[in-house]
JSON list of C-alpha atoms and ligand atoms in Angstrom, two decimals:
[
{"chain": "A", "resi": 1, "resn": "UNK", "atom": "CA", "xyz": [-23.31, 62.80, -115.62]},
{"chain": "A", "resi": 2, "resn": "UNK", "atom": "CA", "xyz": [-22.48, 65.10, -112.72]},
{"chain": "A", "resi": 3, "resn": "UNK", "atom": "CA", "xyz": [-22.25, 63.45, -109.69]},
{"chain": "A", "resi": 4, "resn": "UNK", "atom": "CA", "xyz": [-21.73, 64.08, -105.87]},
{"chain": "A", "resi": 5, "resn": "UNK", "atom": "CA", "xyz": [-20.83, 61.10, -103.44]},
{"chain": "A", "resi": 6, "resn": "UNK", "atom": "CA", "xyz": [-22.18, 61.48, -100.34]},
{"chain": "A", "resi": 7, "resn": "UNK", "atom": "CA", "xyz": [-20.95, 60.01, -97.02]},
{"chain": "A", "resi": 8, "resn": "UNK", "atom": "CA", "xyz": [-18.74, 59.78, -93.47]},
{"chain": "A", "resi": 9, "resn": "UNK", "atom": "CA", "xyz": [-15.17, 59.68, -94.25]},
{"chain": "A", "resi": 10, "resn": "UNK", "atom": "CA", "xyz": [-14.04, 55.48, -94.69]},
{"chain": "A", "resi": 11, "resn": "UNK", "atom": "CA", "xyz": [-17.25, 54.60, -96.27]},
{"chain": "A", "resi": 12, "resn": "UNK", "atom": "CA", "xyz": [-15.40, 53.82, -99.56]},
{"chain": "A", "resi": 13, "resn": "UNK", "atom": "CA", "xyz": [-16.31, 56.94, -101.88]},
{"chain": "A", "resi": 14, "resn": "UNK", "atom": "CA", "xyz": [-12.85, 56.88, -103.11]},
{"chain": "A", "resi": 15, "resn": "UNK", "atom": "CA", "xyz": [-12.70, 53.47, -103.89]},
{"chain": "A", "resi": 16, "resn": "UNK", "atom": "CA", "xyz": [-16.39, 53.78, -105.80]},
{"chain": "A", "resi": 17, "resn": "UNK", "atom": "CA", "xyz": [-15.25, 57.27, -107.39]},
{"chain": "A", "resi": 18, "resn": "UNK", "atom": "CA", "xyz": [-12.29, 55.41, -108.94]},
{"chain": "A", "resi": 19, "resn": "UNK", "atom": "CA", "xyz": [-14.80, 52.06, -110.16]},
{"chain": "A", "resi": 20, "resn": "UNK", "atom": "CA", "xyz": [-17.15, 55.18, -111.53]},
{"chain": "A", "resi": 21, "resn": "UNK", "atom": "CA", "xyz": [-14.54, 56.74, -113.28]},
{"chain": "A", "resi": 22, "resn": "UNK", "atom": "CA", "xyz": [-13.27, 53.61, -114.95]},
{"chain": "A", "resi": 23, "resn": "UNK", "atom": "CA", "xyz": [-16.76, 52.70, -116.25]},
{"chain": "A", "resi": 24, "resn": "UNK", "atom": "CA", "xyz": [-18.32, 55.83, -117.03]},
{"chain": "A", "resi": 25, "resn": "UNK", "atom": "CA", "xyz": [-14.66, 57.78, -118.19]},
{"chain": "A", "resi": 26, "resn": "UNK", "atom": "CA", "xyz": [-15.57, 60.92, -115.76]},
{"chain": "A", "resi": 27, "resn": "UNK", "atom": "CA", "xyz": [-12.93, 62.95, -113.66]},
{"chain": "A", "resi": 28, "resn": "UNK", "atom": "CA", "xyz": [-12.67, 61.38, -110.24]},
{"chain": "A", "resi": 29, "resn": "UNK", "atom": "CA", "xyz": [-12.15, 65.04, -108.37]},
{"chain": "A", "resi": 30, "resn": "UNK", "atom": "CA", "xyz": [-11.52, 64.31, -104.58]},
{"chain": "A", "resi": 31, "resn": "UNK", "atom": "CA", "xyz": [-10.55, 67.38, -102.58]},
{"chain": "A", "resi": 32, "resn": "UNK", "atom": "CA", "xyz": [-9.08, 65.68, -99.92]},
{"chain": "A", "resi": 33, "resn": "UNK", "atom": "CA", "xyz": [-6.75, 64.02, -102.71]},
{"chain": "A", "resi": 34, "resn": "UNK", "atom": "CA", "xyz": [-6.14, 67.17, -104.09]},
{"chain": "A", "resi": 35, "resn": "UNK", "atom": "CA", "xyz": [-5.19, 68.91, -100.12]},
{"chain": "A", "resi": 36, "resn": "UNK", "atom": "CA", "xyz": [-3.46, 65.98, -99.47]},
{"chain": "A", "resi": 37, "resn": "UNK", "atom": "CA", "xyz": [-1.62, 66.87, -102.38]},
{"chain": "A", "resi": 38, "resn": "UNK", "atom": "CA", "xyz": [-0.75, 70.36, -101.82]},
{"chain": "A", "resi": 39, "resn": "UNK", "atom": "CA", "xyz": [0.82, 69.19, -98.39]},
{"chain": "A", "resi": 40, "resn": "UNK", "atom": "CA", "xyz": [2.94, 66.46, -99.87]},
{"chain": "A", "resi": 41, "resn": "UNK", "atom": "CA", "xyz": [4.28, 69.27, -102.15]},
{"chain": "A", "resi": 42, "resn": "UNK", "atom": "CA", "xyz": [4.73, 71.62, -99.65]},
{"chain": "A", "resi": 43, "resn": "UNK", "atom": "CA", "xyz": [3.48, 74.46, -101.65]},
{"chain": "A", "resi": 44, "resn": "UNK", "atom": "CA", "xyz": [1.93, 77.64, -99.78]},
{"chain": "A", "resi": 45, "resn": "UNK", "atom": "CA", "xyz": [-1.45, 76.05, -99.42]},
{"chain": "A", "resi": 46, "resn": "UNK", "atom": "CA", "xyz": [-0.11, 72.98, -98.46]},
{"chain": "A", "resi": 47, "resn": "UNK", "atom": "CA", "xyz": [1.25, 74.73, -95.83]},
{"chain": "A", "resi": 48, "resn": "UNK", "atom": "CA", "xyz": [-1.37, 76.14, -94.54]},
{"chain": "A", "resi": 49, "resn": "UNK", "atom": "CA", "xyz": [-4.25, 73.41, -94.62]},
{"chain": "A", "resi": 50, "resn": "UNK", "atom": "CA", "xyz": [-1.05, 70.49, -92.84]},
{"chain": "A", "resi": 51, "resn": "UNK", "atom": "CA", "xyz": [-2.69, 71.40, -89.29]},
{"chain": "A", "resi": 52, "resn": "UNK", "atom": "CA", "xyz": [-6.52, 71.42, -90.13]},
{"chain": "A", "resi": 53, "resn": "UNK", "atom": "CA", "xyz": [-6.14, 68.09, -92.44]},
{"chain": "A", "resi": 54, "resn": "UNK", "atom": "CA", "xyz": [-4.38, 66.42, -89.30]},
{"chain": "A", "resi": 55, "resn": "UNK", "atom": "CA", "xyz": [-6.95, 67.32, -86.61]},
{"chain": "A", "resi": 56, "resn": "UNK", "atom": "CA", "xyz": [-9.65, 66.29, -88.83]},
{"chain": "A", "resi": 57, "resn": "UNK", "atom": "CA", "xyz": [-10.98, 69.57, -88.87]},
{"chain": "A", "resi": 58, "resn": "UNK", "atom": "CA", "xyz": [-12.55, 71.09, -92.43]},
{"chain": "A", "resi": 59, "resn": "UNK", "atom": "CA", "xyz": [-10.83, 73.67, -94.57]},
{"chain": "A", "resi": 60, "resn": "UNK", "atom": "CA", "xyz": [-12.60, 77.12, -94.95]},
{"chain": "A", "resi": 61, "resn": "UNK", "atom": "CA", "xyz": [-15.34, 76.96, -97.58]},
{"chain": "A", "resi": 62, "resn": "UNK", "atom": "CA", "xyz": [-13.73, 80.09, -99.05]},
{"chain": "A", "resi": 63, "resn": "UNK", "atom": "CA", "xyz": [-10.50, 77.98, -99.86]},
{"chain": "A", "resi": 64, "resn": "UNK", "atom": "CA", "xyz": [-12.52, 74.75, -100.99]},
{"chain": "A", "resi": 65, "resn": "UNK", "atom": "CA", "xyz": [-14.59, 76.44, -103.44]},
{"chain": "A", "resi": 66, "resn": "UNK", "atom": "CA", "xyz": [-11.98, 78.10, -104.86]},
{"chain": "A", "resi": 67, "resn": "UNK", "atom": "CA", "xyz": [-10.17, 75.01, -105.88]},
{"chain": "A", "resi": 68, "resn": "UNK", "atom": "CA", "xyz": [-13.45, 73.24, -107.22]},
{"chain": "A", "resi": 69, "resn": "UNK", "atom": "CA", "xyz": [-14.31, 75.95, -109.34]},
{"chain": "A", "resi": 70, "resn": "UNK", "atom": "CA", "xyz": [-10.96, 76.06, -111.14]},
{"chain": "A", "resi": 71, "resn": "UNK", "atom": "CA", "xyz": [-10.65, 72.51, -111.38]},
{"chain": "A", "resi": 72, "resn": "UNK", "atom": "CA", "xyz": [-14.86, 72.38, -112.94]},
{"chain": "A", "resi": 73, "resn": "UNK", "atom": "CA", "xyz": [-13.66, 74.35, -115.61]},
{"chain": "A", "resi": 74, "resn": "UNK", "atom": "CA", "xyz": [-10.94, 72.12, -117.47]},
{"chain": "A", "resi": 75, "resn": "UNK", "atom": "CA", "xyz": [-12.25, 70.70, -120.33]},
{"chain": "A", "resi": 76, "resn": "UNK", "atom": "CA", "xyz": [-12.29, 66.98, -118.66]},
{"chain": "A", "resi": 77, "resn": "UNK", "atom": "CA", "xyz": [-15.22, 68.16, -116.73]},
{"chain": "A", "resi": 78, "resn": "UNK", "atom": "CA", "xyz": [-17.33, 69.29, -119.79]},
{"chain": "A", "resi": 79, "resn": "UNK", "atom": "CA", "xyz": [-19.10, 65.74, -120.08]},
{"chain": "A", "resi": 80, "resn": "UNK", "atom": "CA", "xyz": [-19.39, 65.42, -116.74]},
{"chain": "A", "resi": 81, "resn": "UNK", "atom": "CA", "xyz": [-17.66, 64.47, -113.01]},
{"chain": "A", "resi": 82, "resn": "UNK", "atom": "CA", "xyz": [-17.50, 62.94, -109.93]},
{"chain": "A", "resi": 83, "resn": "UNK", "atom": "CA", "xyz": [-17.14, 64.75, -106.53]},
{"chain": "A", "resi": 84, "resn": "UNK", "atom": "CA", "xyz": [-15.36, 62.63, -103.60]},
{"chain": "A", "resi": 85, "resn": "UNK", "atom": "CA", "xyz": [-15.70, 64.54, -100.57]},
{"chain": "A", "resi": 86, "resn": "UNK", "atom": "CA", "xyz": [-17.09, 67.69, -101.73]},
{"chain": "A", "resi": 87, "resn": "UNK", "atom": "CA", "xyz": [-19.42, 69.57, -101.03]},
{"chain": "A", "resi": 88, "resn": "UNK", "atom": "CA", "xyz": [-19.00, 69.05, -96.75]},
{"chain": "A", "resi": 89, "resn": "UNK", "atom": "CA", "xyz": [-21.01, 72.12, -96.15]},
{"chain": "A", "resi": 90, "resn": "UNK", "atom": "CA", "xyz": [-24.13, 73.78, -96.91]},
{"chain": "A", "resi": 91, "resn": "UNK", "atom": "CA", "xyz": [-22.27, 77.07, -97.92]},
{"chain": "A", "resi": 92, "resn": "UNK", "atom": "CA", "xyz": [-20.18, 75.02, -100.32]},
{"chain": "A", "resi": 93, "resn": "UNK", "atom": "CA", "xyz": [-23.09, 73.06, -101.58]},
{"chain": "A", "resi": 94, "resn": "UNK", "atom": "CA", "xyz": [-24.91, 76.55, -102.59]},
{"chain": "A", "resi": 95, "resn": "UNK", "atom": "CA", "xyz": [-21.63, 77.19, -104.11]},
{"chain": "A", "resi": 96, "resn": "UNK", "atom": "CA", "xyz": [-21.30, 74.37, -106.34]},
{"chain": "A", "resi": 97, "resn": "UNK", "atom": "CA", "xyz": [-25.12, 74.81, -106.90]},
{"chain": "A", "resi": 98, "resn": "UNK", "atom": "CA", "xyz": [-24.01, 78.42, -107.98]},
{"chain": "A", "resi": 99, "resn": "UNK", "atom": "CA", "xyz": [-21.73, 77.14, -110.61]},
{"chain": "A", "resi": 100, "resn": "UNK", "atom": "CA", "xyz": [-23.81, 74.93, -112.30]},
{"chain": "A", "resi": 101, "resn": "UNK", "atom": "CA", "xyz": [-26.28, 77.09, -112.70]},
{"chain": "A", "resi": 102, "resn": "UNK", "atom": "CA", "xyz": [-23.65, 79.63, -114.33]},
{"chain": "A", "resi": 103, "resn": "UNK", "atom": "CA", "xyz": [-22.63, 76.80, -116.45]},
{"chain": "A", "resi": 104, "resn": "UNK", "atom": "CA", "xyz": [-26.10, 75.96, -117.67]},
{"chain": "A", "resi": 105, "resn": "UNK", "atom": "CA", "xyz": [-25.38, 72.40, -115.68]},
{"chain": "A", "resi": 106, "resn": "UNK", "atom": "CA", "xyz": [-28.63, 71.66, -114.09]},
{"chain": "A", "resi": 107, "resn": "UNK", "atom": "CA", "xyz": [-28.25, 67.64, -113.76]},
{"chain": "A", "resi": 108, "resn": "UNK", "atom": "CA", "xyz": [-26.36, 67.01, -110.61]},
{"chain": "A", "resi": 109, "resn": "UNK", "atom": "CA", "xyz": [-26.92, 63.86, -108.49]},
{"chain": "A", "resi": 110, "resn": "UNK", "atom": "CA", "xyz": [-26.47, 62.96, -105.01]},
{"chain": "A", "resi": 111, "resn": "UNK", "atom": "CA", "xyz": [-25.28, 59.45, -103.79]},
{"chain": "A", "resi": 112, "resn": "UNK", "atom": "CA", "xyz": [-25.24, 58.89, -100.29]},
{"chain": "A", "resi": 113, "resn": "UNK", "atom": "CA", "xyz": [-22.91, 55.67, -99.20]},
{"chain": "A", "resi": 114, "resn": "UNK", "atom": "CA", "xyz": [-24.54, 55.10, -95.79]},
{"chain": "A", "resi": 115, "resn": "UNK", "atom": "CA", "xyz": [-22.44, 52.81, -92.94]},
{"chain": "A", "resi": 116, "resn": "UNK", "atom": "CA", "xyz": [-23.44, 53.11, -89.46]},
{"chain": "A", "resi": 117, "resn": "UNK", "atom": "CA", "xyz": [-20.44, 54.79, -87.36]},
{"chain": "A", "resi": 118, "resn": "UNK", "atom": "CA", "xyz": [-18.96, 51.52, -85.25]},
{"chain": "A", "resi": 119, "resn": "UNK", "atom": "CA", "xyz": [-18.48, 49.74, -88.27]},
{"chain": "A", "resi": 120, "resn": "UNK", "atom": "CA", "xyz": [-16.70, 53.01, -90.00]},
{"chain": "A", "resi": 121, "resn": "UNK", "atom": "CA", "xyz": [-14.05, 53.47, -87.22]},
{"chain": "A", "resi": 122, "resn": "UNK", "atom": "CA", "xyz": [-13.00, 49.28, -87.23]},
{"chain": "A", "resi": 123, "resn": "UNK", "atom": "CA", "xyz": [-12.57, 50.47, -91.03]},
{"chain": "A", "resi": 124, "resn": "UNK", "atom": "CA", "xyz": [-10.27, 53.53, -90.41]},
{"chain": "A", "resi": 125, "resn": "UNK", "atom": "CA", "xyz": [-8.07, 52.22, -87.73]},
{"chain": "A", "resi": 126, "resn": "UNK", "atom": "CA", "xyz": [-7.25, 49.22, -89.93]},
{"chain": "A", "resi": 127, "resn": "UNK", "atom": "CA", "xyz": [-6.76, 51.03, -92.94]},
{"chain": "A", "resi": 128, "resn": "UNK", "atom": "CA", "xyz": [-2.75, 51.87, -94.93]},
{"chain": "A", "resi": 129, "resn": "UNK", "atom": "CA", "xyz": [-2.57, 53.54, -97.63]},
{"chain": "A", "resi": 130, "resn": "UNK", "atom": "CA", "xyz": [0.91, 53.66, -99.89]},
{"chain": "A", "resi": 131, "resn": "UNK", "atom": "CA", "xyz": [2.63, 56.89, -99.68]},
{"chain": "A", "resi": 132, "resn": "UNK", "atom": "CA", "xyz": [3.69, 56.76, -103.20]},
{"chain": "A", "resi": 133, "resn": "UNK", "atom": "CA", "xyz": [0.80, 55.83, -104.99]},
{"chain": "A", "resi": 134, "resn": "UNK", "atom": "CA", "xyz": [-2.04, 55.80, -102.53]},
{"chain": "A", "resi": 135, "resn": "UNK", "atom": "CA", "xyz": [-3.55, 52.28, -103.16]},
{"chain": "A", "resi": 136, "resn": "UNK", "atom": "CA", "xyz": [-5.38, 50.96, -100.53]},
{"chain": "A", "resi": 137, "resn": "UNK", "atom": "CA", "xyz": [-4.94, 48.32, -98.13]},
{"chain": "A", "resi": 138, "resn": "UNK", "atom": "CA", "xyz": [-6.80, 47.27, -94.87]},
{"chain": "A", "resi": 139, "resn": "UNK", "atom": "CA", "xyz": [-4.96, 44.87, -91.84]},
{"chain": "A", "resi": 140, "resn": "UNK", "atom": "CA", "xyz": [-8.01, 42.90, -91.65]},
{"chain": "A", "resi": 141, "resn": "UNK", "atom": "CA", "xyz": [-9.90, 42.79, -94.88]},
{"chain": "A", "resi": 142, "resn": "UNK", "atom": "CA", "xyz": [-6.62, 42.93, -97.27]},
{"chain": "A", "resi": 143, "resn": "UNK", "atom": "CA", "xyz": [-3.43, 43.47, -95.26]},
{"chain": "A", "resi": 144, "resn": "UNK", "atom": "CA", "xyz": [-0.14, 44.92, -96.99]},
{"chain": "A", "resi": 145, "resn": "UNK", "atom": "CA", "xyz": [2.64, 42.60, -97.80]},
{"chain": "A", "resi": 146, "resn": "UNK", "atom": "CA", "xyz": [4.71, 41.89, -94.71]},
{"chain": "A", "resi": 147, "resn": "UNK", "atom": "CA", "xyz": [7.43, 43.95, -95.71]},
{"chain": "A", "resi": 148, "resn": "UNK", "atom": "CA", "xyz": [5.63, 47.34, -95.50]},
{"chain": "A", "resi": 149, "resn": "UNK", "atom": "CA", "xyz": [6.06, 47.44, -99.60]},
{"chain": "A", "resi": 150, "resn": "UNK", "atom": "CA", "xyz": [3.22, 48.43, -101.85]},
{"chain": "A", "resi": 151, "resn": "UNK", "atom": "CA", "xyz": [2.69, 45.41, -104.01]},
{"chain": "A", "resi": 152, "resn": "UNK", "atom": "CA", "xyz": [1.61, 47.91, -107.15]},
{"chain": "A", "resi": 153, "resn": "UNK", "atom": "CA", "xyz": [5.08, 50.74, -106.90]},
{"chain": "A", "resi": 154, "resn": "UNK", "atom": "CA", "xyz": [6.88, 49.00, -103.80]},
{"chain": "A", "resi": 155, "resn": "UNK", "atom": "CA", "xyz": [6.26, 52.17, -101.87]},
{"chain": "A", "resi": 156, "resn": "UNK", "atom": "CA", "xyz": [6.29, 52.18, -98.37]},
{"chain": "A", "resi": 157, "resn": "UNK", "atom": "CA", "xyz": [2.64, 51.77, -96.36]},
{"chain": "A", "resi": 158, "resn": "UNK", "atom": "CA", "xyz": [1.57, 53.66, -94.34]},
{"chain": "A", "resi": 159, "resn": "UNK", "atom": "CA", "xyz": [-1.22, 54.79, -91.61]},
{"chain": "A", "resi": 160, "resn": "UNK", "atom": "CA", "xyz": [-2.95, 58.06, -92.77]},
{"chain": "A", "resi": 161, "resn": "UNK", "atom": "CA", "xyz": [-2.01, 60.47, -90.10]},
{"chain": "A", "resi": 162, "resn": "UNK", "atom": "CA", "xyz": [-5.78, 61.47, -89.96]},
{"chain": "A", "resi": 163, "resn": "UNK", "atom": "CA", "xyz": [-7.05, 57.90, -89.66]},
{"chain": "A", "resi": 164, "resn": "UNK", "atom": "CA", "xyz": [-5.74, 57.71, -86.17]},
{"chain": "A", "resi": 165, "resn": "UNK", "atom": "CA", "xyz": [-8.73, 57.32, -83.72]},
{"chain": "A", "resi": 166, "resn": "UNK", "atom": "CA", "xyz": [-8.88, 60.45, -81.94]},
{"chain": "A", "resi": 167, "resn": "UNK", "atom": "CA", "xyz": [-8.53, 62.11, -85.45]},
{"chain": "A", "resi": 168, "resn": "UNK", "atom": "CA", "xyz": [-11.28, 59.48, -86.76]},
{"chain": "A", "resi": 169, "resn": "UNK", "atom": "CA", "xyz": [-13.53, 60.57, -83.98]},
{"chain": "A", "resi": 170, "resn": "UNK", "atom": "CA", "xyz": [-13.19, 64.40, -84.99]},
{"chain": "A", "resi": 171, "resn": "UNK", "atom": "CA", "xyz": [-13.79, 63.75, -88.29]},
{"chain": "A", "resi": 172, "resn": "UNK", "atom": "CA", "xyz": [-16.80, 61.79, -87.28]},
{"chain": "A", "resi": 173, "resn": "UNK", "atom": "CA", "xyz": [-18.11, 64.69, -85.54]},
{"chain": "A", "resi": 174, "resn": "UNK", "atom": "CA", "xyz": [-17.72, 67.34, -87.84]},
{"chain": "A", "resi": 175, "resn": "UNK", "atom": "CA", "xyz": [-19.13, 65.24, -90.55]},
{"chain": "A", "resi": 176, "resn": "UNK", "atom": "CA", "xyz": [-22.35, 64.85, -88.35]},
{"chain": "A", "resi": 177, "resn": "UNK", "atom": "CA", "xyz": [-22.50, 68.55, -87.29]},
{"chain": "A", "resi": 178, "resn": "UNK", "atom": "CA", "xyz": [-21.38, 70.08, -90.88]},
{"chain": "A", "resi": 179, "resn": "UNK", "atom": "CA", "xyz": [-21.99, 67.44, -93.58]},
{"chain": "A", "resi": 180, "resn": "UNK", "atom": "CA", "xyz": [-25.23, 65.38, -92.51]},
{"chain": "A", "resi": 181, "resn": "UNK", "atom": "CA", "xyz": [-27.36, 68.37, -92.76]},
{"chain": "A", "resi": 182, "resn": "UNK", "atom": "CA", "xyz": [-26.15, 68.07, -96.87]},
{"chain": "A", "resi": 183, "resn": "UNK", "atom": "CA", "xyz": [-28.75, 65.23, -96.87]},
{"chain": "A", "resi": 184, "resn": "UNK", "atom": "CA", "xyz": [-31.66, 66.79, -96.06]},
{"chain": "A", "resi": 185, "resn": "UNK", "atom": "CA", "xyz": [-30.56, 70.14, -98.55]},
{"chain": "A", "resi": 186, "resn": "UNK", "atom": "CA", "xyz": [-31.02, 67.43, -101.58]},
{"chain": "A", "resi": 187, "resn": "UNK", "atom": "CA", "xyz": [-33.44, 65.27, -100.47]},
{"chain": "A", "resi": 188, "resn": "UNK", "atom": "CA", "xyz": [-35.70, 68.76, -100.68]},
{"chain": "A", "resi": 189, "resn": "UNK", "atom": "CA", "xyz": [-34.19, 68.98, -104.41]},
{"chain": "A", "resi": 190, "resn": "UNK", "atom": "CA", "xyz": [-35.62, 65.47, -105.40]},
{"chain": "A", "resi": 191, "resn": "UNK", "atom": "CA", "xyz": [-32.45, 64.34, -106.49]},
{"chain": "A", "resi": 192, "resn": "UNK", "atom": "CA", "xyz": [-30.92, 62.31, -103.63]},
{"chain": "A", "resi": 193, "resn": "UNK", "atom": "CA", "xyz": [-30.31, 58.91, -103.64]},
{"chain": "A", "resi": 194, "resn": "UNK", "atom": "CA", "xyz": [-28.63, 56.08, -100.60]},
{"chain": "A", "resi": 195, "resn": "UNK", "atom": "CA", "xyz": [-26.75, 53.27, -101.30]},
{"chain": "A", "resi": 196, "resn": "UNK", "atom": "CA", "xyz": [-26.28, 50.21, -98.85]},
{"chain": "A", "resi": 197, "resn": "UNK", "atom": "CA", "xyz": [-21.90, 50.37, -97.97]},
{"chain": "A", "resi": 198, "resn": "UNK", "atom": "CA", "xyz": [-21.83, 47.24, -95.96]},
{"chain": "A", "resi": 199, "resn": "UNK", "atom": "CA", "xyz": [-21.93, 45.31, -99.17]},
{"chain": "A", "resi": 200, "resn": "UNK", "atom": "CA", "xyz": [-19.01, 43.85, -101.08]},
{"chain": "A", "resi": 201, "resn": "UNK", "atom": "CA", "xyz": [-17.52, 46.95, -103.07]},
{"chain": "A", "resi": 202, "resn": "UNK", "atom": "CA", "xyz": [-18.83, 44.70, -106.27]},
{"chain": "A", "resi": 203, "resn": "UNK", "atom": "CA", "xyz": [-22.52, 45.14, -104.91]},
{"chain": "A", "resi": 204, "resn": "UNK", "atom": "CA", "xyz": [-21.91, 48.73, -103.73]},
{"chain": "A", "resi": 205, "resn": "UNK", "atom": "CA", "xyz": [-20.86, 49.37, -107.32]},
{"chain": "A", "resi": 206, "resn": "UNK", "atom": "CA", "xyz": [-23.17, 47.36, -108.79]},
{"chain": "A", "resi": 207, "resn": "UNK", "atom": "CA", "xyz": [-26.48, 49.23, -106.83]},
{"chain": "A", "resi": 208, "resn": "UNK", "atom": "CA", "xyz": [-24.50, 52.79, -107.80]},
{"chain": "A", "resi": 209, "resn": "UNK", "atom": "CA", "xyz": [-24.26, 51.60, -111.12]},
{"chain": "A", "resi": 210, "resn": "UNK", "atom": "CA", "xyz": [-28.18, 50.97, -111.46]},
{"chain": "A", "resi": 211, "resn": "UNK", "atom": "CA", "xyz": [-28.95, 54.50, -110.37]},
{"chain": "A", "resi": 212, "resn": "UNK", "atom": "CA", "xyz": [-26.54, 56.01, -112.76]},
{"chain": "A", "resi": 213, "resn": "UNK", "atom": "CA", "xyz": [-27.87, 54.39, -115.97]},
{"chain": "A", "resi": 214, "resn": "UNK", "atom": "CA", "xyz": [-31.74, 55.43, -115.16]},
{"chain": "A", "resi": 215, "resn": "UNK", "atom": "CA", "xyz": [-30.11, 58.92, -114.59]},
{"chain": "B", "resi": 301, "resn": "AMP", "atom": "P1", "xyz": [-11.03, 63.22, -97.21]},
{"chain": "B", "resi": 301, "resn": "AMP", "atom": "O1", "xyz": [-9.91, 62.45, -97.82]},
{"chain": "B", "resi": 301, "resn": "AMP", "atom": "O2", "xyz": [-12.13, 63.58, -98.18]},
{"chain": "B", "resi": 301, "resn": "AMP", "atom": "O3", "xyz": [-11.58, 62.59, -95.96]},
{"chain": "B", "resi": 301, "resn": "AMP", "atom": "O4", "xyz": [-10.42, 64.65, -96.77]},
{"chain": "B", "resi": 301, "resn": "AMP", "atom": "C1", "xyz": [-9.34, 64.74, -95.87]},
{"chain": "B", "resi": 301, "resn": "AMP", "atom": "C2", "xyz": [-9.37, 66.10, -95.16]},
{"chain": "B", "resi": 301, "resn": "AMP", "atom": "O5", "xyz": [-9.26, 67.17, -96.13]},
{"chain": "B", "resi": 301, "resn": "AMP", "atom": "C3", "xyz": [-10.64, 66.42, -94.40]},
{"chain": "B", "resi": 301, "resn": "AMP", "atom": "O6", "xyz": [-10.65, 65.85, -93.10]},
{"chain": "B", "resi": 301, "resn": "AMP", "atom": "C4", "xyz": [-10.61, 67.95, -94.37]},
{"chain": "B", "resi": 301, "resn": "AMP", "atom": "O7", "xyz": [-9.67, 68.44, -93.42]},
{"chain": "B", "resi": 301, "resn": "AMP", "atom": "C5", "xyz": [-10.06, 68.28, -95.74]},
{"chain": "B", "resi": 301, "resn": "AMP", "atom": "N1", "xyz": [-11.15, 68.40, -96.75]},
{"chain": "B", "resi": 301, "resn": "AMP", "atom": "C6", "xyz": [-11.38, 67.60, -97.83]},
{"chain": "B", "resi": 301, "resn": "AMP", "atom": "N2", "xyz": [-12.45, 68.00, -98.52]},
{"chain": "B", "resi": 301, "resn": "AMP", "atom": "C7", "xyz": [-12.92, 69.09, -97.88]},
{"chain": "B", "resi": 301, "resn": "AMP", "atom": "C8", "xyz": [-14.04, 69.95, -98.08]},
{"chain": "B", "resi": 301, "resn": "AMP", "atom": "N3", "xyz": [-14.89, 69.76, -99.10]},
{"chain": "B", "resi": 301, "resn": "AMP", "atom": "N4", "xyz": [-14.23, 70.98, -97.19]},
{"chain": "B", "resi": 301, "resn": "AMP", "atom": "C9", "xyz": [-13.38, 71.19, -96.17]},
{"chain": "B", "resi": 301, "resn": "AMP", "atom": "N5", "xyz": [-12.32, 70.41, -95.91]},
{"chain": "B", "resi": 301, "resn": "AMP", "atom": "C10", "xyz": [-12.10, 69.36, -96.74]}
]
């Protein structure tokens, strides 16, 4: 099973990557999780990608493909994978094409999480995320203890530095200009599919779920 979620940034692909990975014992490979990563760490990358990560703007396709193709390779990926965030553009979509078609991988599927754009940026501003771990909490739908502590590690909560609003905007925009354009590339290759994301994250899952076992 070899799977790409689709969608503007806050529409819960991270959440449904982890739910997939759970049930269907995949890789959950998110590049933004894995930038993010590099920054925290301060390695050389990190230190390069800080700026573009906190203006919302995307990291060179040159850079991004690199990392995917070295992480498609471990042997977790050989039964399959999700992709959270990934590909973004249509240069790094003909990549990843590229690869599985090197691989002998020909079974990829596109899942689209579709909210309209209003209802994504009430999402983002109200969204924390724990520093330590990363779970996810939201000040409206499931606020964070009162004392700022994760209630999973006790780490301390936090406000993504790009989930402020200007930076939500930006990534809006790029995701319109650079990413939307992904939908029509694999609706053309017949294997596209959308999901409804102002559901519960049960019924999200659940209408995911239904695609993936007639895969
Ligand atoms: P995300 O958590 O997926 O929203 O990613 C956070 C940030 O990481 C994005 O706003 C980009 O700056 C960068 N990023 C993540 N994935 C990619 C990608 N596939 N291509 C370019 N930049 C990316």
């Amino acid at each position: 099973m070899r799977l790409v979620l689709l969608g503007a940034p806050g529409v819960g692909k991270g959440t449904q990557a982890k739910l997939i990975n759970k049930k269907f014992n995949i890789p959950h490979i998110s590049t933004g999780d894995i930038l993010r990563n590099e920054v925290q760490e301060q390695s050389e990358l990190g230190k390069k990608v800080k700026k573009i990560l906190d203006s919302g703007e995307l990291v060179p396709d040159k850079t991004i493909l690199e990392i995917v193709n070295k992480r498609l390779v471990r042997p977790d990926c050989k039964n399959g994978f999700i992709l959270d965030g990934f590909p973004r553009t249509i240069p790094q979509a003909k990549g990843l094409q590229s690869q599985l078609n090197n691989e002998g991988h020909l079974s990829l599927k596109v899942i689209e999480i579709f909210i309209p754009e209003d209802e994504i940026i009430l999402r983002l501003t109200s969204r924390r995320i724990c520093a330590n771990c990363g779970k996810v909490y939201n000040i409206i739908f499931n606020p964070p203890p009162e004392d700022g502590c994760c209630t999973k590690c006790g780490g301390n909560i936090i406000l993504r530095d790009d989930d402020r609003e200007d930076t939500i905007k930006n990534r809006l925009s790029v995701y319109r200009k650079q990413t939307e354009p992904l939908i029509s590339f694999y609706q053309k290759k017949d294997i596209f599919f959308q999901v409804n994301g102002q559901q519960s994250v049960e019924m999200v899952f659940s209408d995911i779920e239904k695609i993936l076992l007639n895969m």
